[in-house]
Coordinates of C-alpha atoms in Angstrom, one line a residue:
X2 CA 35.9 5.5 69.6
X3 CA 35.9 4.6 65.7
X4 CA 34.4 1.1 64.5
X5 CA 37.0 -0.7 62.0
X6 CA 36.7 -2.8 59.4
X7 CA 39.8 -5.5 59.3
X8 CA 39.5 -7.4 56.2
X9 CA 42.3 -10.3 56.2
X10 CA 42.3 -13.7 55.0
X11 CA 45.3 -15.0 57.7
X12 CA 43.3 -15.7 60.7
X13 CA 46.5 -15.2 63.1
X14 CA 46.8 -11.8 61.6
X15 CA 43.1 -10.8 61.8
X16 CA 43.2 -11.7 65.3
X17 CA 46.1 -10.1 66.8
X18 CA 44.8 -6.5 64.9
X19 CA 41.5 -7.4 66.6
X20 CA 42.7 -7.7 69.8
X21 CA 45.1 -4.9 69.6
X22 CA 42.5 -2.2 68.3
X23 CA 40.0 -3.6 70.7
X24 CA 42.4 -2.8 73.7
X25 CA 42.3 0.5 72.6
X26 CA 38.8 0.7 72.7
X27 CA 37.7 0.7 68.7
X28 CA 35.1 -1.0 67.6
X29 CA 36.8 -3.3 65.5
X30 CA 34.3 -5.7 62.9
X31 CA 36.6 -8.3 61.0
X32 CA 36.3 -10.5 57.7
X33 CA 37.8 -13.1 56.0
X34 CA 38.0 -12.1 52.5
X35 CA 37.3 -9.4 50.3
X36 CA 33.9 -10.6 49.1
X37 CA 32.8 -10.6 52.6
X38 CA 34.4 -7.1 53.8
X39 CA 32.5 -5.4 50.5
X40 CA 29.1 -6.8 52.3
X41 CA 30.3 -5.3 55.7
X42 CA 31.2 -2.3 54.4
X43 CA 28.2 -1.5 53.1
X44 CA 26.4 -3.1 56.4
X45 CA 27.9 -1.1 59.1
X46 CA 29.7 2.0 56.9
X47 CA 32.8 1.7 58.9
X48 CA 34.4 4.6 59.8
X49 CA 37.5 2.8 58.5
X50 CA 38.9 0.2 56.5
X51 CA 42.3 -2.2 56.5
X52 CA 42.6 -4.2 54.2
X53 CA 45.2 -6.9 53.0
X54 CA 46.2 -6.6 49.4
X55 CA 46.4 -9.9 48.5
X56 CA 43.5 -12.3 49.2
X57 CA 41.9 -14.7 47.0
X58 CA 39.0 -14.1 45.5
X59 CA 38.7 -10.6 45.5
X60 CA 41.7 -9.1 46.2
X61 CA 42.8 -5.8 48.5
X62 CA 42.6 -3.4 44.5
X63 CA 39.2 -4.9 43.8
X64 CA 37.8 -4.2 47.1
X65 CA 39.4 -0.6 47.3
X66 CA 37.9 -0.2 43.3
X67 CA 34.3 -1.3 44.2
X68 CA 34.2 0.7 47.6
X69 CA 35.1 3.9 45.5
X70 CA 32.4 3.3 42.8
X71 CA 29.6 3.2 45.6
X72 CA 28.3 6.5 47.1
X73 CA 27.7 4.6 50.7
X74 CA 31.3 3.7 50.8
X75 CA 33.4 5.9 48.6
X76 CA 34.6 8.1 51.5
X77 CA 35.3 5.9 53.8
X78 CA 39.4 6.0 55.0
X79 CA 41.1 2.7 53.4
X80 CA 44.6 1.5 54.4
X81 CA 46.0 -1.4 52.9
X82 CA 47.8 -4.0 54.6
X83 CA 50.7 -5.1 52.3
X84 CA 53.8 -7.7 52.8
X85 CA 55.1 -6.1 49.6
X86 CA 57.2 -3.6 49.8
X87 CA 57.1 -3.1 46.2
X88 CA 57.0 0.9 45.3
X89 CA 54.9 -0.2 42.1
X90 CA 52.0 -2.1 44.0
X91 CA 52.3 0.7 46.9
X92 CA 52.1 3.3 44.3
X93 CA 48.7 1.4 42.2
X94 CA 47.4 1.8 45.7
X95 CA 47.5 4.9 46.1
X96 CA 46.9 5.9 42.7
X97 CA 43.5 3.9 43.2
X98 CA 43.0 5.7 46.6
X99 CA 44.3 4.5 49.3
X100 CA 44.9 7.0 51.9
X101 CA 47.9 4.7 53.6
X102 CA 49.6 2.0 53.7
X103 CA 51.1 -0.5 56.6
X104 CA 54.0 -3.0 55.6
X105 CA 53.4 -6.5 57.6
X106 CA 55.2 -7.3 59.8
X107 CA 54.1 -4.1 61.6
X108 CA 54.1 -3.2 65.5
X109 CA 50.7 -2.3 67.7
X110 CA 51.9 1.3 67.8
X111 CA 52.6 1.5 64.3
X112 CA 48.9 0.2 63.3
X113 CA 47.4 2.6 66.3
X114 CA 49.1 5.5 64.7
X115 CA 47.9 4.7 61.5
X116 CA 44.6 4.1 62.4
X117 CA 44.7 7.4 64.5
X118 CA 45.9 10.0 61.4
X119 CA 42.8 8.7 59.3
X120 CA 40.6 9.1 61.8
X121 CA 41.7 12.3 62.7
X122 CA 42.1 13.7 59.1
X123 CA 38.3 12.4 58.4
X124 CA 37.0 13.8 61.8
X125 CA 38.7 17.4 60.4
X126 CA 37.0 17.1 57.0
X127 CA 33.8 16.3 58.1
X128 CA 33.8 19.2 60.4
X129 CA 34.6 21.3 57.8
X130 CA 31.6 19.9 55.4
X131 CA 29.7 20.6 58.1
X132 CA 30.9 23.9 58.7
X133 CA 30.8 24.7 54.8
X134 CA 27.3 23.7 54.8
X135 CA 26.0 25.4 58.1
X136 CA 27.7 28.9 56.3
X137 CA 25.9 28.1 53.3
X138 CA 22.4 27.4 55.1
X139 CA 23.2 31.0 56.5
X140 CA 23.8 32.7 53.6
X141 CA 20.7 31.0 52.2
X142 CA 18.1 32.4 55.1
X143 CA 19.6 35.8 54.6
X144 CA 20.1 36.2 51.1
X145 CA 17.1 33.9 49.1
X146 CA 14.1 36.0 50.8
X147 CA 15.0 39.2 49.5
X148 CA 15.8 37.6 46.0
X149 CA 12.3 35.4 45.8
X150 CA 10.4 38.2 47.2
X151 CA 10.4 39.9 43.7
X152 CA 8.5 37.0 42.0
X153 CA 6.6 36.3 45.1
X154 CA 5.0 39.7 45.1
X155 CA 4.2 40.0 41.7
X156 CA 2.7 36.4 41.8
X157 CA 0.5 38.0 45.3
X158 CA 0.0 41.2 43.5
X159 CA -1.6 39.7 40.4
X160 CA -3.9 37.1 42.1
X161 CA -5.0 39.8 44.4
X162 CA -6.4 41.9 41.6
X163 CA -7.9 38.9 39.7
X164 CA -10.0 37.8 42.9
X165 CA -10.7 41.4 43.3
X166 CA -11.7 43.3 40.6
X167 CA -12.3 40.3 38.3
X168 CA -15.5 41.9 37.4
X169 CA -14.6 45.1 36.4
X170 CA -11.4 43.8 34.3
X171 CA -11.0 43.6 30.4
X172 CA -10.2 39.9 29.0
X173 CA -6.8 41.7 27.6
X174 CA -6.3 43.3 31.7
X175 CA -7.0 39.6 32.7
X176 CA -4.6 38.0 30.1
X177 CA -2.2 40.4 30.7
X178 CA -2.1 40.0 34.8
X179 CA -1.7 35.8 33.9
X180 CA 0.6 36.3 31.8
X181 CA 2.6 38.3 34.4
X182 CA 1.9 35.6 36.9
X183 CA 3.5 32.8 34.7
X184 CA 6.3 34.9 33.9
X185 CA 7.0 35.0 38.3
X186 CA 6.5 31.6 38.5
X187 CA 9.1 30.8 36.3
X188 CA 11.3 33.6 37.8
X189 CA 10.7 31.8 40.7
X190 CA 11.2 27.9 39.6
X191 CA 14.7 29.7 38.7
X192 CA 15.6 31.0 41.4
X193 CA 15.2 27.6 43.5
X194 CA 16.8 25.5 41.3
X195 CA 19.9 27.2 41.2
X196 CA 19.8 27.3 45.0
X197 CA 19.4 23.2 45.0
X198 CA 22.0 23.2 42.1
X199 CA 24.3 25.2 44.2
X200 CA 24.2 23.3 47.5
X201 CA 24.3 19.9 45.5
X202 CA 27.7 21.1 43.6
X203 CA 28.7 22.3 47.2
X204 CA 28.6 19.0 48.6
X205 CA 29.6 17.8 45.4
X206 CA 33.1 20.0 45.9
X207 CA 33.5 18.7 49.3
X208 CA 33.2 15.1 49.0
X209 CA 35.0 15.5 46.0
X210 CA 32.1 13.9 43.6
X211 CA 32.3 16.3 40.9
X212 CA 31.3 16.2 37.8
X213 CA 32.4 13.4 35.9
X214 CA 33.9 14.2 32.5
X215 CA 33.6 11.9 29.7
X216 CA 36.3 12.8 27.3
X217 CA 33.7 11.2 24.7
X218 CA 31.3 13.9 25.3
X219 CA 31.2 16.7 23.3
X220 CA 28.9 19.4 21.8
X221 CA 28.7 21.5 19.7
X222 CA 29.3 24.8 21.6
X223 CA 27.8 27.7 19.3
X224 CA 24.7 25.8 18.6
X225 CA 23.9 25.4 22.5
X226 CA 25.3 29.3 23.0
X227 CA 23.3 30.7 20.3
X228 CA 19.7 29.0 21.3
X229 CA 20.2 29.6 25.2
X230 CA 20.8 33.2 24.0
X231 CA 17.9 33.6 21.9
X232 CA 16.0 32.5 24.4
X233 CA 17.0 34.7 27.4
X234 CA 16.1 37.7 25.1
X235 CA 12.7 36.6 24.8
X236 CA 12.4 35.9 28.5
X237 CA 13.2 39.5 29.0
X238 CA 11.5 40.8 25.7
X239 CA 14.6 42.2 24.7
X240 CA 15.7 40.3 21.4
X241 CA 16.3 43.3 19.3
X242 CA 19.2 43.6 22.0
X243 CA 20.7 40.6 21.1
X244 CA 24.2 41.0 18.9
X245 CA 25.6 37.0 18.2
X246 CA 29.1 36.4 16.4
X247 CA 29.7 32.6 17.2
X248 CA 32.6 30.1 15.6
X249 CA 31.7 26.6 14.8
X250 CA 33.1 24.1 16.9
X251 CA 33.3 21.2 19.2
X252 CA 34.5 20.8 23.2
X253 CA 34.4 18.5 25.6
X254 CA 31.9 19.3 27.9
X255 CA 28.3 18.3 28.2
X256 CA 25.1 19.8 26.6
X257 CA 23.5 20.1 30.1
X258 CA 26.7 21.8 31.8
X259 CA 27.4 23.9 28.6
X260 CA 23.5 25.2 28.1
X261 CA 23.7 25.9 32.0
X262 CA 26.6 28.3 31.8
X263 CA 26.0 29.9 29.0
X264 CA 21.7 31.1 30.2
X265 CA 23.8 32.0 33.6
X266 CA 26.3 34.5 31.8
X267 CA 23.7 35.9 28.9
X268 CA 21.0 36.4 31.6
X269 CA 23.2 38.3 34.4
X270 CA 24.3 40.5 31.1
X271 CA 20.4 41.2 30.4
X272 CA 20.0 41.9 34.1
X273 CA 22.5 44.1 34.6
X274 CA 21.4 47.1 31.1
X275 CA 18.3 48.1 30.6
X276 CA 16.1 48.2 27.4
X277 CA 17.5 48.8 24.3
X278 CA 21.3 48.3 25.5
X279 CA 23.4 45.6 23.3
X280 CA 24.5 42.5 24.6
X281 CA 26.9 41.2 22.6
X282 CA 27.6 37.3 22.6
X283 CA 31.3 36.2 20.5
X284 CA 33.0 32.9 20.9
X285 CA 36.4 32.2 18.7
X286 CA 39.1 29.4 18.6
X287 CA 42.7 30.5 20.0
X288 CA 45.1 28.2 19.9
X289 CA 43.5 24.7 22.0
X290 CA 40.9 26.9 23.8
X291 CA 37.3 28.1 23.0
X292 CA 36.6 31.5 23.8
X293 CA 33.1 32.6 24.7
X294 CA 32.8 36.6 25.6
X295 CA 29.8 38.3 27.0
X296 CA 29.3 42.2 26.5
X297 CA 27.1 44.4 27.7
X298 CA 26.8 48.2 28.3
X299 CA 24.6 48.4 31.2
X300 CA 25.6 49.7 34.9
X301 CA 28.0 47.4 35.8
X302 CA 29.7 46.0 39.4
X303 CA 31.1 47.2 41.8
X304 CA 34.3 45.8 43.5
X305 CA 32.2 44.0 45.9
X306 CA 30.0 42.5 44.2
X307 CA 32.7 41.2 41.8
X308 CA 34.9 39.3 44.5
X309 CA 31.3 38.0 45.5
X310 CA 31.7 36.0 43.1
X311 CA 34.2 33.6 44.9
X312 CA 31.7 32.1 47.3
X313 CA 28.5 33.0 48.2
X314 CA 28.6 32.7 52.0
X315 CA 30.4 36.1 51.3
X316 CA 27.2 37.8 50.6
X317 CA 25.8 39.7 53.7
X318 CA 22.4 40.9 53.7
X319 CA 22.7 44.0 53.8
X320 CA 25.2 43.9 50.8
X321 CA 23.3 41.2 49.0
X322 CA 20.2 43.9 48.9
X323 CA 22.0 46.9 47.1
X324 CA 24.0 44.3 45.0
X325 CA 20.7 41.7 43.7
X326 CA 23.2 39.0 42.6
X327 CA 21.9 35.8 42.7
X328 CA 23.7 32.3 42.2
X329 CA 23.6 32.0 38.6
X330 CA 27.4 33.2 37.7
X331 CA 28.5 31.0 40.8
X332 CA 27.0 28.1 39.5
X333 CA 28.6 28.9 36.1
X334 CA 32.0 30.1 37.5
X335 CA 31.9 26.8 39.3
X336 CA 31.2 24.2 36.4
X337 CA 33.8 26.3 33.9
X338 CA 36.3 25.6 36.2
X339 CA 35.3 21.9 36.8
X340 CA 35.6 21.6 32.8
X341 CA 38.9 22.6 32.6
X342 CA 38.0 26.4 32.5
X343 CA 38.5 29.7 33.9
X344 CA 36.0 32.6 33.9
X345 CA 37.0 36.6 33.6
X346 CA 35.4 39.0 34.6
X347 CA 35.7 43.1 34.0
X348 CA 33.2 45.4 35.2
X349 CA 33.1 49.3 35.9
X350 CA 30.1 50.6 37.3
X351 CA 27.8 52.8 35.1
X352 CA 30.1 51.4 31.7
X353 CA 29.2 47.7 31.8
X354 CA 30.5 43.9 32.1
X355 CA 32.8 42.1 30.0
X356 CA 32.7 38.3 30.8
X357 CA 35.2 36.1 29.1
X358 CA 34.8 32.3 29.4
X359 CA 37.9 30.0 28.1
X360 CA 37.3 26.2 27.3
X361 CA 39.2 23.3 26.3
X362 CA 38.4 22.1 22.6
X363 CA 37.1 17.7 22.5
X364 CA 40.2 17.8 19.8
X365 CA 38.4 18.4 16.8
X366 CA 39.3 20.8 14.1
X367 CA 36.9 23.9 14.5
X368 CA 35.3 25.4 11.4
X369 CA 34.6 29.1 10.4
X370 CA 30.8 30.1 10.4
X371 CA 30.1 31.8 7.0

């Protein structure tokens, strides 16, 4: 039914919950100490752990600490086995993550129903991971081959007419068509990698392994803001468009997460006017919170395509065709909100989008941009 890993340096003890979980048909795989149930866990991934808290050696908060900092074992269900009833050491327990706890001396059916709700619980959430990801592997078929096939073509297009008619072409013609070829490749590199990113911070979500912030990182927001900007416009030969007012200043979030966000706003605001339109890219200190806006006067959403924006397994194909959103504000929606975040959004269709992104400063004092 489940295999179980009892780790519990009394031998009397080990045995009886042996015997007892083994009568109910588990799979029960036992060890003497702590040092020795780490190398089991990792051996069979149990699909769940008791533990006694204290053991010598190593004892039931060092093996709960080390099983949580390993991928292989992180999730695995943990219940500590404690003859303290102390709320404190129950409480650093849980606080570590434990997901229960049994006070010894404890009956058969006590231990069975224990046993039982964690195995239950982590039967229901992996059912649901793999529902989550079975929707998104859906959404993916249906949605991704209409968004590559722009690139795609123009990549088919191109190298058709340079096999061709490579004779009767110009070198400018020829330069031209490469240059147009590079530009869908690119377009295309895009496009995958925020469908990897996404799936990875899907699974990410799930498992809960977001993340992780370092409250010693911090960068310097306009600086990252104002070169992903700059380089947007040129990747859609539009800097003339391009209107930046930034304020100086410091948060706590990553280069890599912040220079992601901030090409995923700019770029749906480029994709959504057309030549010659301003997109306009502020960011001011209020109060504790950065404030990043993105303005542009193109055609806007709809209502749809707005609430979109809260999962993409919400995008049919049929929608997905007329709307041509792609992942790129999810991703970002996703990682402002993991930062401590929240992203707005306004948008009326044929008048433009107004995004507004709010961040958490790293706690130093911002300066003013002369």
């Amino acid at each position: 039914m489940g295999k179980i890993l009892v780790i519990e340096d009394e031998g009397a003890i080990r045995a009886n919950i042996e015997e007892i979980l083994m009568l109910s048909n588990y799979d029960p795989i036992v060890a003497p100490d702590g040092l020795r149930g780490l190398q089991l866990a990792e051996q069979t991934q149990p699909d769940l752990i008791l533990c006694d808290v204290m053991m010598p050696e190593l004892d039931g908060h060092g093996v709960l600490q080390s099983l949580r900092q390993k991928d292989a074992t992180a999730g695995i269900p943990f219940i500590f086995l404690t003859a303290k009833a102390d709320r404190r050491d129950l409480r650093q327990g849980m606080e570590a993550g434990a997901d229960d706890y049994l006070t010894k001396p404890f009956t058969a059916d006590e231990l069975l129903r224990a046993v039982s709700t964690q195995l239950t619980k982590q039967a229901i959430s992996e059912d649901q991971t793999q529902s989550r990801i079975g929707q998104f592997r859906d959404a993916i078929k249906h949605a991704l081959p209409h968004e590559l096939n722009t690139p795609l073509n123009g990549i088919l297009c191109s190298t058709d007419l340079l096999l061709n008619d490579r004779d009767e072409l110009e070198d400018s013609e020829i330069v031209e068509l490469l240059e147009f070829i590079r530009t869908s490749a690119k377009r295309l590199h895009h496009l995958t990698q925020n469908a990897l990113l996404y799936l990875d911070l899907e699974l990410q979500s799930r498992t809960g392994t977001l993340p992780i912030r370092n409250s010693s990182e911090v960068c310097r927001v306009d600086e990252i803001v104002q070169y992903s900007a700059q380089e947007v416009a040129r990747r859609w030969n539009r800097t003339p468009d391009l209107h930046i007012a930034l304020q100086k200043c410091e948060i706590g979030i990553s280069v890599q997460y912040m220079e992601k966000i901030a090409i995923e706003l700019i770029d749906n605001a480029f994709k959504f006017s057309e030549q010659s339109q301003p997109v306009q890219v502020i960011g001011h200190v209020k109060n504790d919170r950065y404030y990043l806006e993105v303005i542009d006067q193109g055609r806007g959403m709809n209502t749809q395509q707005v609430k979109a924006l809260g999962a993409y397994v919400q995008f049919e194909r049929s929608t997905y065709e007329q709307q041509g959103i792609g992942l790129g504000l999810i991703i970002a929606k996703r990682l402002i909100e993991w930062f401590g975040g929240q992203l707005i959004l306004i948008s009326q269709l044929g008048l433009g989008t107004h995004l507004t992104v709010h961040l958490p400063l790293s706690g130093a004092v911002p300066t003013i941009a002369s």
